[in-house]
Amino acid sequence: MVKPRSFYSLLHPRPVVLLTTKCLNDRVNIAPFSWVTPVSEEPPTIAIAIDRENYTYQCLEHCNEAVANIPAAEHYDLVYKLGRVSGRSVDKVKEFNLRLCPSRTVTVPRWCEAIGWLELKLLNRVPVGEVDLCIFQVVDYDVKEGSATEWGWDLAKVSPLLHNVGKSFAYVGRRLFAK
């Protein structure tokens, strides 16, 4: 019998988001996060676990807004590369030729290639171990034209990228409806 190296391996694969934040000098950073969860429907709220040593954490201290951009499965190489370098030393937007689009309700831009996005305002931080559980209110959200139905993703057309562990990613195969 093989036991996974960590408890969190049993909680993956998980949806991954590319979080855009505004940093000092209005520079935009983008970084992948998969420890993301809905918290409340009213008000619409999500939580993201962010290491306090992470450049994104520093950017959130500068500007308390962000956009959670949802990449499609085919973006797995880009997502992995974005997670391998720090925005402290690399301007990721320039380095990876990322197109940014204006958001509707926050000053932080969104990633134009995302299949969906959540515009966020930071409400609170709860310290847990080496991370802060950052609680965000969802102030607006949308999807790329043709990628969703009223039930969420149109899985016949798109799959949000799921992060497994390390270099391993997955995609959603099909939707099942209970009787």
PDB file of C-alpha atoms in Angstrom:
ATOM      1  CA  MET A   1       0.000   0.000   0.000  1.00  0.00           C
ATOM      2  CA  VAL A   2       1.268   3.476  -0.895  1.00  0.00           C
ATOM      3  CA  LYS A   3       0.447   6.432   1.325  1.00  0.00           C
ATOM      4  CA  PRO A   4       0.584   9.932  -0.221  1.00  0.00           C
ATOM      5  CA  ARG A   5       3.376  12.158   1.104  1.00  0.00           C
ATOM      6  CA  SER A   6       0.928  14.732   2.471  1.00  0.00           C
ATOM      7  CA  PHE A   7      -2.690  14.947   3.619  1.00  0.00           C
ATOM      8  CA  TYR A   8      -3.453  17.631   1.053  1.00  0.00           C
ATOM      9  CA  SER A   9      -2.725  15.223  -1.792  1.00  0.00           C
ATOM     10  CA  LEU A  10      -6.025  13.572  -0.899  1.00  0.00           C
ATOM     11  CA  LEU A  11      -7.804  16.907  -1.435  1.00  0.00           C
ATOM     12  CA  HIS A  12      -6.507  17.337  -5.001  1.00  0.00           C
ATOM     13  CA  PRO A  13      -7.018  17.848  -7.868  1.00  0.00           C
ATOM     14  CA  ARG A  14      -8.451  21.291  -7.145  1.00  0.00           C
ATOM     15  CA  PRO A  15      -9.391  24.208  -9.367  1.00  0.00           C
ATOM     16  CA  VAL A  16      -6.504  26.598  -9.865  1.00  0.00           C
ATOM     17  CA  VAL A  17      -6.819  30.356 -10.277  1.00  0.00           C
ATOM     18  CA  LEU A  18      -4.342  32.903 -11.544  1.00  0.00           C
ATOM     19  CA  LEU A  19      -4.620  35.735  -9.053  1.00  0.00           C
ATOM     20  CA  THR A  20      -3.850  39.169 -10.478  1.00  0.00           C
ATOM     21  CA  THR A  21      -2.857  41.804  -7.932  1.00  0.00           C
ATOM     22  CA  LYS A  22      -1.626  45.369  -8.133  1.00  0.00           C
ATOM     23  CA  CYS A  23       1.765  45.931  -6.530  1.00  0.00           C
ATOM     24  CA  LEU A  24       3.989  48.918  -5.839  1.00  0.00           C
ATOM     25  CA  ASN A  25       4.416  51.301  -8.796  1.00  0.00           C
ATOM     26  CA  ASP A  26       1.101  49.925 -10.199  1.00  0.00           C
ATOM     27  CA  ARG A  27       2.887  46.824 -11.482  1.00  0.00           C
ATOM     28  CA  VAL A  28       0.529  43.880 -11.954  1.00  0.00           C
ATOM     29  CA  ASN A  29       1.523  40.467 -10.626  1.00  0.00           C
ATOM     30  CA  ILE A  30      -0.083  37.158 -11.532  1.00  0.00           C
ATOM     31  CA  ALA A  31       0.373  33.934  -9.568  1.00  0.00           C
ATOM     32  CA  PRO A  32      -1.340  30.534  -9.422  1.00  0.00           C
ATOM     33  CA  PHE A  33      -3.245  29.355  -6.331  1.00  0.00           C
ATOM     34  CA  SER A  34      -5.197  26.149  -5.845  1.00  0.00           C
ATOM     35  CA  TRP A  35      -6.034  26.416  -2.153  1.00  0.00           C
ATOM     36  CA  VAL A  36      -9.211  28.341  -2.977  1.00  0.00           C
ATOM     37  CA  THR A  37     -12.682  27.715  -1.579  1.00  0.00           C
ATOM     38  CA  PRO A  38     -16.124  29.312  -1.518  1.00  0.00           C
ATOM     39  CA  VAL A  39     -17.004  30.503   1.977  1.00  0.00           C
ATOM     40  CA  SER A  40     -20.419  32.166   1.763  1.00  0.00           C
ATOM     41  CA  GLU A  41     -23.097  32.850  -0.822  1.00  0.00           C
ATOM     42  CA  GLU A  42     -24.440  35.925   0.983  1.00  0.00           C
ATOM     43  CA  PRO A  43     -22.316  37.889   0.879  1.00  0.00           C
ATOM     44  CA  PRO A  44     -20.527  36.111  -1.978  1.00  0.00           C
ATOM     45  CA  THR A  45     -17.171  35.269  -0.414  1.00  0.00           C
ATOM     46  CA  ILE A  46     -14.160  33.054  -1.149  1.00  0.00           C
ATOM     47  CA  ALA A  47     -10.972  32.254   0.757  1.00  0.00           C
ATOM     48  CA  ILE A  48      -7.474  31.765  -0.639  1.00  0.00           C
ATOM     49  CA  ALA A  49      -4.543  30.473   1.417  1.00  0.00           C
ATOM     50  CA  ILE A  50      -1.563  32.744   0.683  1.00  0.00           C
ATOM     51  CA  ASP A  51       1.890  32.287   2.208  1.00  0.00           C
ATOM     52  CA  ARG A  52       2.992  35.399   4.075  1.00  0.00           C
ATOM     53  CA  GLU A  53       6.399  35.221   2.305  1.00  0.00           C
ATOM     54  CA  ASN A  54       4.706  35.268  -1.126  1.00  0.00           C
ATOM     55  CA  TYR A  55       5.012  38.370  -3.323  1.00  0.00           C
ATOM     56  CA  THR A  56       1.239  38.269  -3.872  1.00  0.00           C
ATOM     57  CA  TYR A  57       0.782  38.738  -0.115  1.00  0.00           C
ATOM     58  CA  GLN A  58       2.955  41.858  -0.276  1.00  0.00           C
ATOM     59  CA  CYS A  59       0.938  43.153  -3.251  1.00  0.00           C
ATOM     60  CA  LEU A  60      -2.322  42.669  -1.328  1.00  0.00           C
ATOM     61  CA  GLU A  61      -0.882  44.860   1.444  1.00  0.00           C
ATOM     62  CA  HIS A  62      -0.441  47.594  -1.181  1.00  0.00           C
ATOM     63  CA  CYS A  63      -3.873  47.157  -2.838  1.00  0.00           C
ATOM     64  CA  ASN A  64      -6.679  45.147  -1.228  1.00  0.00           C
ATOM     65  CA  GLU A  65      -8.240  44.162  -4.561  1.00  0.00           C
ATOM     66  CA  ALA A  66      -7.536  41.177  -6.816  1.00  0.00           C
ATOM     67  CA  VAL A  67      -8.986  39.133  -9.660  1.00  0.00           C
ATOM     68  CA  ALA A  68      -9.171  35.328  -9.539  1.00  0.00           C
ATOM     69  CA  ASN A  69      -8.741  34.354 -13.201  1.00  0.00           C
ATOM     70  CA  ILE A  70      -9.807  30.812 -14.097  1.00  0.00           C
ATOM     71  CA  PRO A  71      -7.566  29.198 -16.717  1.00  0.00           C
ATOM     72  CA  ALA A  72      -8.705  26.506 -19.142  1.00  0.00           C
ATOM     73  CA  ALA A  73      -7.065  23.078 -19.056  1.00  0.00           C
ATOM     74  CA  GLU A  74      -4.864  23.896 -22.056  1.00  0.00           C
ATOM     75  CA  HIS A  75      -3.065  26.585 -20.013  1.00  0.00           C
ATOM     76  CA  TYR A  76      -1.339  24.035 -17.740  1.00  0.00           C
ATOM     77  CA  ASP A  77       2.212  24.808 -18.984  1.00  0.00           C
ATOM     78  CA  LEU A  78       1.753  28.546 -18.507  1.00  0.00           C
ATOM     79  CA  VAL A  79       0.242  28.081 -15.028  1.00  0.00           C
ATOM     80  CA  TYR A  80       3.157  25.873 -13.996  1.00  0.00           C
ATOM     81  CA  LYS A  81       5.719  28.387 -15.328  1.00  0.00           C
ATOM     82  CA  LEU A  82       3.980  31.286 -13.555  1.00  0.00           C
ATOM     83  CA  GLY A  83       4.276  29.366 -10.296  1.00  0.00           C
ATOM     84  CA  ARG A  84       7.996  28.666 -10.766  1.00  0.00           C
ATOM     85  CA  VAL A  85       9.141  32.320 -10.711  1.00  0.00           C
ATOM     86  CA  SER A  86       8.547  35.109  -8.231  1.00  0.00           C
ATOM     87  CA  GLY A  87       6.998  38.400  -9.250  1.00  0.00           C
ATOM     88  CA  ARG A  88       9.542  39.999  -6.929  1.00  0.00           C
ATOM     89  CA  SER A  89      12.292  39.321  -9.460  1.00  0.00           C
ATOM     90  CA  VAL A  90      10.354  38.893 -12.735  1.00  0.00           C
ATOM     91  CA  ASP A  91       7.648  41.037 -14.279  1.00  0.00           C
ATOM     92  CA  LYS A  92       5.489  38.032 -15.181  1.00  0.00           C
ATOM     93  CA  VAL A  93       3.090  40.010 -17.368  1.00  0.00           C
ATOM     94  CA  LYS A  94       5.962  41.087 -19.644  1.00  0.00           C
ATOM     95  CA  GLU A  95       7.991  37.875 -19.362  1.00  0.00           C
ATOM     96  CA  PHE A  96       5.064  35.661 -20.416  1.00  0.00           C
ATOM     97  CA  ASN A  97       3.396  38.175 -22.801  1.00  0.00           C
ATOM     98  CA  LEU A  98       0.129  38.146 -20.865  1.00  0.00           C
ATOM     99  CA  ARG A  99      -2.749  40.277 -22.148  1.00  0.00           C
ATOM    100  CA  LEU A 100      -4.615  42.147 -19.441  1.00  0.00           C
ATOM    101  CA  CYS A 101      -8.144  43.543 -19.724  1.00  0.00           C
ATOM    102  CA  PRO A 102      -9.834  46.112 -17.500  1.00  0.00           C
ATOM    103  CA  SER A 103     -12.070  44.781 -14.756  1.00  0.00           C
ATOM    104  CA  ARG A 104     -15.560  46.193 -14.245  1.00  0.00           C
ATOM    105  CA  THR A 105     -15.519  46.912 -10.506  1.00  0.00           C
ATOM    106  CA  VAL A 106     -11.921  46.719  -9.223  1.00  0.00           C
ATOM    107  CA  THR A 107      -8.776  48.582 -10.274  1.00  0.00           C
ATOM    108  CA  VAL A 108      -6.799  45.359 -10.768  1.00  0.00           C
ATOM    109  CA  PRO A 109      -6.979  44.079 -14.356  1.00  0.00           C
ATOM    110  CA  ARG A 110      -8.007  40.552 -15.307  1.00  0.00           C
ATOM    111  CA  TRP A 111      -6.168  38.122 -17.575  1.00  0.00           C
ATOM    112  CA  CYS A 112      -7.850  38.286 -21.002  1.00  0.00           C
ATOM    113  CA  GLU A 113      -7.397  34.558 -21.782  1.00  0.00           C
ATOM    114  CA  ALA A 114      -9.268  33.378 -18.667  1.00  0.00           C
ATOM    115  CA  ILE A 115     -12.460  31.375 -19.205  1.00  0.00           C
ATOM    116  CA  GLY A 116     -13.928  33.010 -16.115  1.00  0.00           C
ATOM    117  CA  TRP A 117     -12.992  35.497 -13.433  1.00  0.00           C
ATOM    118  CA  LEU A 118     -14.002  36.771 -10.009  1.00  0.00           C
ATOM    119  CA  GLU A 119     -13.368  40.396  -9.087  1.00  0.00           C
ATOM    120  CA  LEU A 120     -12.423  40.531  -5.418  1.00  0.00           C
ATOM    121  CA  LYS A 121     -12.019  42.873  -2.452  1.00  0.00           C
ATOM    122  CA  LEU A 122     -10.018  41.679   0.538  1.00  0.00           C
ATOM    123  CA  LEU A 123     -12.159  41.588   3.692  1.00  0.00           C
ATOM    124  CA  ASN A 124      -9.982  39.851   6.261  1.00  0.00           C
ATOM    125  CA  ARG A 125      -6.892  37.714   6.851  1.00  0.00           C
ATOM    126  CA  VAL A 126      -6.824  34.824   9.288  1.00  0.00           C
ATOM    127  CA  PRO A 127      -3.338  33.556  10.195  1.00  0.00           C
ATOM    128  CA  VAL A 128      -3.013  29.759   9.987  1.00  0.00           C
ATOM    129  CA  GLY A 129       0.482  28.285  10.158  1.00  0.00           C
ATOM    130  CA  GLU A 130       2.700  29.802   7.459  1.00  0.00           C
ATOM    131  CA  VAL A 131      -0.248  31.222   5.495  1.00  0.00           C
ATOM    132  CA  ASP A 132      -3.006  33.713   5.916  1.00  0.00           C
ATOM    133  CA  LEU A 133      -6.435  32.579   4.878  1.00  0.00           C
ATOM    134  CA  CYS A 134      -7.372  35.652   2.851  1.00  0.00           C
ATOM    135  CA  ILE A 135     -11.119  36.226   2.810  1.00  0.00           C
ATOM    136  CA  PHE A 136     -12.374  38.052  -0.286  1.00  0.00           C
ATOM    137  CA  GLN A 137     -15.795  39.395  -1.161  1.00  0.00           C
ATOM    138  CA  VAL A 138     -16.734  38.626  -4.765  1.00  0.00           C
ATOM    139  CA  VAL A 139     -17.897  41.995  -6.091  1.00  0.00           C
ATOM    140  CA  ASP A 140     -18.385  40.852  -9.694  1.00  0.00           C
ATOM    141  CA  TYR A 141     -17.801  37.781 -11.859  1.00  0.00           C
ATOM    142  CA  ASP A 142     -18.196  36.690 -15.446  1.00  0.00           C
ATOM    143  CA  VAL A 143     -17.190  34.052 -17.992  1.00  0.00           C
ATOM    144  CA  LYS A 144     -15.841  33.980 -21.506  1.00  0.00           C
ATOM    145  CA  GLU A 145     -18.684  33.894 -24.044  1.00  0.00           C
ATOM    146  CA  GLY A 146     -19.945  30.349 -24.659  1.00  0.00           C
ATOM    147  CA  SER A 147     -18.048  28.704 -21.790  1.00  0.00           C
ATOM    148  CA  ALA A 148     -20.864  28.313 -19.238  1.00  0.00           C
ATOM    149  CA  THR A 149     -24.520  27.489 -18.693  1.00  0.00           C
ATOM    150  CA  GLU A 150     -26.753  28.336 -15.763  1.00  0.00           C
ATOM    151  CA  TRP A 151     -25.268  25.228 -14.036  1.00  0.00           C
ATOM    152  CA  GLY A 152     -21.683  26.462 -14.372  1.00  0.00           C
ATOM    153  CA  TRP A 153     -19.063  25.397 -16.894  1.00  0.00           C
ATOM    154  CA  ASP A 154     -20.237  23.976 -20.207  1.00  0.00           C
ATOM    155  CA  LEU A 155     -17.989  20.941 -19.918  1.00  0.00           C
ATOM    156  CA  ALA A 156     -18.651  19.943 -23.521  1.00  0.00           C
ATOM    157  CA  LYS A 157     -16.767  23.109 -24.518  1.00  0.00           C
ATOM    158  CA  VAL A 158     -14.288  23.959 -21.733  1.00  0.00           C
ATOM    159  CA  SER A 159     -12.661  22.513 -18.648  1.00  0.00           C
ATOM    160  CA  PRO A 160     -11.251  24.631 -15.860  1.00  0.00           C
ATOM    161  CA  LEU A 161      -7.691  23.612 -15.052  1.00  0.00           C
ATOM    162  CA  LEU A 162      -7.275  21.460 -11.947  1.00  0.00           C
ATOM    163  CA  HIS A 163      -3.972  21.296 -10.071  1.00  0.00           C
ATOM    164  CA  ASN A 164      -2.985  17.924  -8.683  1.00  0.00           C
ATOM    165  CA  VAL A 165       0.449  18.085  -7.029  1.00  0.00           C
ATOM    166  CA  GLY A 166       3.692  19.617  -8.313  1.00  0.00           C
ATOM    167  CA  LYS A 167       3.820  19.414 -12.126  1.00  0.00           C
ATOM    168  CA  SER A 168       0.649  17.329 -12.265  1.00  0.00           C
ATOM    169  CA  PHE A 169      -2.577  18.847 -13.610  1.00  0.00           C
ATOM    170  CA  ALA A 170      -5.959  17.441 -14.603  1.00  0.00           C
ATOM    171  CA  TYR A 171      -9.146  18.458 -16.360  1.00  0.00           C
ATOM    172  CA  VAL A 172     -12.823  17.745 -15.824  1.00  0.00           C
ATOM    173  CA  GLY A 173     -14.079  14.849 -17.937  1.00  0.00           C
ATOM    174  CA  ARG A 174     -17.847  15.069 -17.708  1.00  0.00           C
ATOM    175  CA  ARG A 175     -20.793  16.259 -15.637  1.00  0.00           C
ATOM    176  CA  LEU A 176     -22.971  13.849 -13.657  1.00  0.00           C
ATOM    177  CA  PHE A 177     -26.446  14.736 -12.400  1.00  0.00           C
ATOM    178  CA  ALA A 178     -27.944  12.882  -9.428  1.00  0.00           C
ATOM    179  CA  LYS A 179     -31.475  11.457  -9.792  1.00  0.00           C
TER     180      LYS A 179
END
